[in-house]
Amino acid sequence: MGKTGLRRTAALLLFVALLFLSGCEKKQPAQETGLLVGFAQIGSESGWRIGNTRSIQEAAERRGIRLMTADANQMQEKEISAIRSFIAYNVDVIVFVPIVEDGWENVLQEAKKAGIPVILSDRQVADTLDPSLYSAYVGADFHREGVLAAEFLLRKTAELPPDTPVRIVQLTGTEFSSPALQREQGFLETLERDSRFVLLDSVSGDFLKSKGKEGMKELLRRHEGEIDVLFSHNDAMAYGAIEAMEEAGLRPGQDILIISVDGEQEAIDLLRAGKINCVVECTPMLGDLVMDLAEALAAGKDVPPVTYPEETLFTEDDDLSALPPRGY
Ligand code: GYE
């Protein structure tokens, strides 16, 4: 081969190498990993939930994970059939949000038989369920959230004259769901030691604004002029309760102290406006934590059984001027 021939061959090789490299480069950020994850979400009952779905979807997309999302519209049967279809599809990992604690045993047995690892996202299952039926839980420590809410109340009422009763009502979340059960438990256990605190009543608002409003109306009717404190298991129900209080001529945050959980932007705005007194943070931004575990499980690695995200507390005494937008 002459000099020209050599040069041509070298140029061709360079061209092929460049093509190959640019091809690799283009694919890199959103390159599909081949990983297929089935995600059963419970619905869209709150701003929190919508933020949670977005967080999971965006994390999957960033990593090139193919995600099948099913929305159960608040129905456990629908969630169970979504999980069954993920098994039939032979996804690599199943992620689901247990809407309530019980009733998962059969479908999780089926996933186990099919050899598909399962991640519980955001909510927990009953601790009586065989723990070999799932690999990990990623979500908040709801009991601690209840404790933080109660500790705020203890600080807030520390200066009251001794023996002043503090009469509390609760708007609880979805019945038999782990956040409702554990937030209530942490809250009441912490106040139990102090006889000033009286739980007048609890009504379930199903984590919905509309039911929070209805529930608060009912509580105001049953306990007219008696309520000092509302503990609302989420922000959405607190928004409804605030409307009910205002319609009844009461000043939320002053006539009735309000403690809520989640930390949505709207709740932070109401905290700044003095209509809510304390918001316990519960973050829906679980996407990256969930996908880290999904990738590890698909690679056959061990994962920690419990992952709690970092969470904080926002109160009327904090300077919130520098708080970045919440994103949900
Ligand atoms: O507090 C509420 C949502 O499961 C922790 O569900 C979650 C709760 C959250 O609808 O707003």
Coordinates of C-alpha atoms and ligand atoms in Angstrom, one line a residue:
M1 CA 0.0 0.0 0.0
G2 CA 1.3 3.5 -1.0
K3 CA 1.4 6.5 1.3
T4 CA -2.0 7.8 0.0
G5 CA -3.5 4.4 0.7
L6 CA -2.1 4.4 4.2
R7 CA -3.4 7.9 4.9
R8 CA -6.9 6.9 3.6
T9 CA -7.0 3.8 5.8
A10 CA -6.0 5.9 8.8
A11 CA -8.6 8.5 8.1
L12 CA -11.3 5.9 7.7
L13 CA -10.3 4.3 11.0
L14 CA -10.4 7.7 12.7
F15 CA -13.8 8.4 11.2
V16 CA -15.1 5.0 12.4
A17 CA -13.6 5.7 15.9
L18 CA -15.2 9.1 16.1
L19 CA -18.6 7.8 15.0
F20 CA -18.4 5.2 17.7
L21 CA -17.4 7.6 20.3
S22 CA -20.0 10.2 19.4
G23 CA -22.6 7.4 19.4
C24 CA -21.6 6.4 22.9
E25 CA -21.6 10.0 24.1
K26 CA -25.0 10.8 22.7
K27 CA -26.5 7.8 24.5
Q28 CA -24.8 8.4 27.8
P29 CA -27.1 10.6 30.0
A30 CA -30.5 9.1 29.2
Q31 CA -29.2 5.8 27.9
E32 CA -31.7 3.1 28.7
T33 CA -30.2 0.8 31.3
G34 CA -32.5 -2.1 30.3
L35 CA -33.9 -2.0 33.8
L36 CA -37.7 -2.2 34.0
V37 CA -39.5 -1.0 37.2
G38 CA -43.2 -1.3 37.9
F39 CA -44.5 1.5 40.2
A40 CA -47.9 1.3 41.7
Q41 CA -49.0 4.7 43.1
I42 CA -52.1 5.1 45.2
G43 CA -53.6 8.1 43.5
S44 CA -53.4 11.9 43.6
E45 CA -55.2 12.8 46.8
S46 CA -52.8 15.7 47.7
G47 CA -50.1 18.0 46.4
W48 CA -47.7 15.9 48.3
R49 CA -48.8 12.8 46.4
I50 CA -48.5 14.6 43.0
G51 CA -44.9 15.7 44.0
N52 CA -44.1 12.1 45.0
T53 CA -45.2 10.7 41.6
R54 CA -43.2 13.3 39.8
S55 CA -40.1 12.6 41.9
I56 CA -40.2 8.9 41.1
Q57 CA -40.8 9.5 37.4
E58 CA -38.0 12.0 37.0
A59 CA -35.5 9.9 38.9
A60 CA -36.2 7.0 36.6
E61 CA -36.0 9.1 33.5
R62 CA -32.6 10.6 34.6
R63 CA -31.2 7.2 34.9
G64 CA -32.6 5.7 31.8
I65 CA -34.8 3.3 33.8
R66 CA -38.0 2.3 32.0
L67 CA -40.9 2.9 34.4
M68 CA -44.4 1.4 34.2
T69 CA -46.6 3.6 36.4
A70 CA -50.1 2.6 37.6
D71 CA -52.5 4.9 39.4
A72 CA -54.8 3.0 41.8
N73 CA -57.2 5.9 42.3
Q74 CA -57.3 5.3 46.1
M75 CA -58.4 1.6 45.7
Q76 CA -56.4 -1.2 47.2
E77 CA -57.8 -3.8 44.7
K78 CA -56.6 -1.7 41.8
E79 CA -53.1 -1.5 43.3
I80 CA -53.1 -5.2 43.8
S81 CA -54.1 -5.8 40.2
A82 CA -51.4 -3.4 39.0
I83 CA -48.8 -5.4 41.0
R84 CA -50.1 -8.6 39.4
S85 CA -49.7 -7.1 36.0
F86 CA -46.1 -6.1 36.8
I87 CA -45.5 -9.7 37.8
A88 CA -47.0 -11.0 34.5
Y89 CA -44.8 -8.5 32.7
N90 CA -41.8 -9.8 34.5
V91 CA -40.5 -6.4 35.5
D92 CA -37.1 -6.3 37.3
V93 CA -38.2 -4.6 40.4
I94 CA -41.7 -3.7 41.9
V95 CA -42.1 -0.4 43.8
F96 CA -45.4 0.2 45.5
V97 CA -47.1 2.5 48.0
P98 CA -49.1 0.4 50.4
I99 CA -52.3 2.5 50.7
V100 CA -53.2 0.7 54.0
E101 CA -51.0 -1.6 56.2
D102 CA -52.9 -4.9 55.6
G103 CA -54.0 -7.1 52.8
W104 CA -50.7 -7.5 50.8
E105 CA -49.7 -11.0 51.7
N106 CA -51.0 -13.0 48.7
V107 CA -49.8 -10.7 46.0
L108 CA -46.4 -10.3 47.6
Q109 CA -46.1 -14.1 47.8
E110 CA -46.7 -14.2 44.1
A111 CA -43.9 -11.6 43.5
K112 CA -41.6 -13.6 45.7
K113 CA -42.4 -16.8 43.7
A114 CA -41.6 -15.0 40.5
G115 CA -38.3 -13.8 42.0
I116 CA -39.1 -10.1 41.7
P117 CA -37.8 -7.9 44.5
V118 CA -40.2 -5.4 46.0
I119 CA -39.6 -2.0 47.5
L120 CA -42.2 -0.3 49.7
S121 CA -42.2 3.4 48.9
D122 CA -43.6 6.0 51.3
R123 CA -46.0 3.9 53.3
Q124 CA -45.3 0.8 55.4
V125 CA -47.1 -2.6 55.7
A126 CA -48.1 -4.2 59.0
D127 CA -45.2 -5.4 61.0
T128 CA -46.9 -8.8 61.4
L129 CA -46.3 -9.4 57.6
D130 CA -43.4 -11.8 56.8
P131 CA -40.5 -9.4 56.2
S132 CA -39.0 -11.8 53.6
L133 CA -41.9 -10.7 51.3
Y134 CA -40.2 -7.3 50.5
S135 CA -36.7 -6.1 50.3
A136 CA -36.8 -2.5 51.7
Y137 CA -38.8 0.4 52.9
V138 CA -38.0 4.0 51.7
G139 CA -40.0 6.7 53.3
A140 CA -40.6 8.9 56.4
D141 CA -40.4 7.9 60.1
F142 CA -44.1 8.7 60.8
H143 CA -43.8 8.0 64.5
R144 CA -41.1 10.6 64.8
E145 CA -43.3 13.1 62.9
G146 CA -46.0 12.6 65.5
V147 CA -43.4 13.1 68.3
L148 CA -42.1 16.3 66.7
A149 CA -45.7 17.7 66.4
A150 CA -46.3 16.9 70.1
E151 CA -43.0 18.4 71.2
F152 CA -43.9 21.7 69.5
L153 CA -47.2 21.7 71.5
L154 CA -45.3 21.0 74.7
R155 CA -43.0 24.0 74.0
K156 CA -45.9 26.2 73.0
T157 CA -47.9 25.5 76.1
A158 CA -45.0 25.5 78.6
E159 CA -45.8 29.0 79.8
L160 CA -49.5 28.5 80.5
P161 CA -50.6 28.6 84.1
P162 CA -50.3 25.2 85.7
D163 CA -53.2 22.8 85.2
T164 CA -54.6 24.8 82.2
P165 CA -56.3 22.1 80.1
V166 CA -55.3 21.9 76.4
R167 CA -58.1 20.4 74.4
I168 CA -57.1 18.8 71.2
V169 CA -58.9 17.5 68.1
Q170 CA -57.3 15.4 65.4
L171 CA -58.0 15.1 61.6
T172 CA -56.5 11.7 60.9
G173 CA -55.3 10.4 57.5
T174 CA -56.6 7.4 55.6
E175 CA -57.8 4.8 58.1
F176 CA -55.4 1.9 58.6
S177 CA -52.6 3.6 56.7
S178 CA -49.2 3.6 58.3
P179 CA -48.8 7.4 58.3
A180 CA -52.2 7.9 60.1
L181 CA -51.5 5.1 62.6
Q182 CA -48.0 6.1 63.5
R183 CA -48.4 9.9 63.5
E184 CA -51.3 9.5 65.9
Q185 CA -49.3 7.1 68.1
G186 CA -46.2 9.3 68.2
F187 CA -48.3 12.4 69.0
L188 CA -50.4 10.8 71.7
E189 CA -47.6 8.9 73.4
T190 CA -45.6 12.1 73.8
L191 CA -48.5 14.0 75.4
E192 CA -49.7 11.1 77.5
R193 CA -47.3 11.9 80.4
D194 CA -48.9 15.3 80.9
S195 CA -52.5 15.3 82.1
R196 CA -53.2 18.8 80.8
F197 CA -53.6 17.4 77.3
V198 CA -57.0 16.1 76.5
L199 CA -57.9 14.5 73.2
L200 CA -61.5 15.6 72.6
D201 CA -62.1 13.8 69.4
S202 CA -60.6 12.4 66.1
V203 CA -62.2 12.4 62.7
S204 CA -60.7 10.8 59.6
G205 CA -60.3 13.2 56.7
D206 CA -58.7 10.6 54.4
F207 CA -55.7 13.0 53.6
L208 CA -58.2 15.0 51.5
K209 CA -58.8 18.7 51.7
S210 CA -62.6 18.3 51.1
K211 CA -62.9 15.7 53.9
G212 CA -60.7 17.8 56.1
K213 CA -63.2 20.6 55.8
E214 CA -66.2 18.4 56.4
G215 CA -64.4 16.8 59.4
M216 CA -63.5 20.1 60.9
K217 CA -67.1 21.4 60.5
E218 CA -68.3 18.3 62.4
L219 CA -65.7 18.8 65.1
L220 CA -66.7 22.4 65.6
R221 CA -70.3 21.4 65.8
R222 CA -69.6 18.7 68.4
H223 CA -67.2 20.8 70.5
E224 CA -68.3 24.3 70.1
G225 CA -66.0 26.8 71.9
E226 CA -63.9 24.0 73.4
I227 CA -61.2 23.3 70.8
D228 CA -57.7 24.7 71.6
V229 CA -55.6 22.7 69.1
L230 CA -56.0 20.9 65.8
F231 CA -53.5 18.2 64.8
S232 CA -54.0 17.6 61.1
H233 CA -52.2 14.5 59.7
N234 CA -51.5 16.4 56.5
D235 CA -51.5 19.8 55.0
A236 CA -54.3 19.2 52.5
M237 CA -56.8 18.5 55.4
A238 CA -55.5 21.5 57.3
Y239 CA -56.4 23.7 54.3
G240 CA -59.9 22.4 54.5
A241 CA -60.0 22.9 58.2
I242 CA -58.9 26.5 57.9
E243 CA -61.7 27.2 55.5
A244 CA -64.2 25.6 58.0
M245 CA -62.8 27.7 60.9
E246 CA -63.0 30.9 58.9
E247 CA -66.5 30.2 57.8
A248 CA -67.4 29.7 61.5
G249 CA -65.9 33.1 62.3
L250 CA -62.8 31.7 64.0
R251 CA -59.2 32.8 63.4
P252 CA -57.1 29.7 62.5
G253 CA -53.7 29.9 64.1
Q254 CA -55.0 32.2 66.9
D255 CA -58.3 30.9 68.3
I256 CA -57.3 27.4 67.4
L257 CA -53.6 26.4 67.1
I258 CA -52.9 24.3 64.1
I259 CA -50.1 21.7 63.7
S260 CA -49.9 20.0 60.3
V261 CA -47.6 17.5 58.5
D262 CA -46.0 17.5 55.0
G263 CA -44.5 20.9 54.3
E264 CA -46.2 21.8 51.0
Q265 CA -45.5 25.3 49.7
E266 CA -49.1 26.3 50.5
A267 CA -48.7 25.3 54.1
I268 CA -45.4 27.2 54.4
D269 CA -47.3 30.3 53.0
L270 CA -50.1 29.8 55.6
L271 CA -47.4 29.4 58.3
R272 CA -45.9 32.7 57.2
A273 CA -49.4 34.3 57.3
G274 CA -50.0 33.0 60.9
K275 CA -52.8 30.7 60.0
I276 CA -50.8 27.5 60.8
N277 CA -48.4 27.4 63.8
C278 CA -46.2 24.4 63.0
V279 CA -45.6 22.2 60.0
V280 CA -43.7 18.9 60.4
E281 CA -41.8 18.2 57.2
C282 CA -42.5 14.9 55.3
T283 CA -40.7 14.9 52.0
P284 CA -42.3 13.3 48.9
M285 CA -38.9 13.6 47.1
L286 CA -38.1 9.9 47.3
G287 CA -37.3 9.2 43.7
D288 CA -33.5 9.0 43.9
L289 CA -33.5 7.0 47.1
V290 CA -36.0 4.5 45.5
M291 CA -34.1 4.2 42.3
D292 CA -30.8 3.7 44.1
L293 CA -32.3 0.7 45.7
A294 CA -34.0 -0.6 42.6
E295 CA -30.6 -0.5 40.7
A296 CA -28.9 -2.3 43.6
L297 CA -31.5 -5.0 43.9
A298 CA -31.5 -5.6 40.1
A299 CA -27.8 -6.0 40.4
G300 CA -28.3 -8.6 43.1
K301 CA -26.8 -6.5 45.8
D302 CA -27.9 -6.3 49.5
V303 CA -29.8 -3.1 50.4
P304 CA -30.6 -1.5 53.8
P305 CA -34.0 -2.7 55.0
V306 CA -35.1 0.9 56.0
T307 CA -34.1 4.3 54.5
Y308 CA -35.5 7.4 56.0
P309 CA -35.0 10.7 54.2
E310 CA -33.8 13.8 56.1
E311 CA -36.7 15.8 57.5
T312 CA -37.2 18.9 59.6
L313 CA -39.7 21.1 61.4
F314 CA -41.0 24.5 60.4
T315 CA -42.6 26.7 63.1
E316 CA -44.0 30.2 63.6
D317 CA -40.9 31.1 65.5
D318 CA -38.5 30.3 62.6
D319 CA -37.2 32.9 60.1
L320 CA -38.5 31.3 56.9
S321 CA -37.4 34.2 54.6
A322 CA -34.6 32.3 53.1
L323 CA -36.4 29.0 52.7
P324 CA -36.2 27.9 49.0
P325 CA -39.4 27.0 47.2
R326 CA -40.6 23.7 48.4
G327 CA -41.2 22.1 44.9
Y328 CA -44.5 20.4 46.1
Ligands
GYE1 O1 -48.7 13.0 54.4 C1 -50.2 12.9 52.6 C2 -50.4 11.9 51.5 O2 -48.3 8.8 52.8 C3 -46.9 10.3 53.9 O3 -50.0 10.7 52.0 C4 -47.9 10.1 52.9 C5 -49.2 10.9 53.1 C6 -48.9 12.4 53.1 O4 -51.5 12.1 50.7 O5 -50.3 14.2 52.2

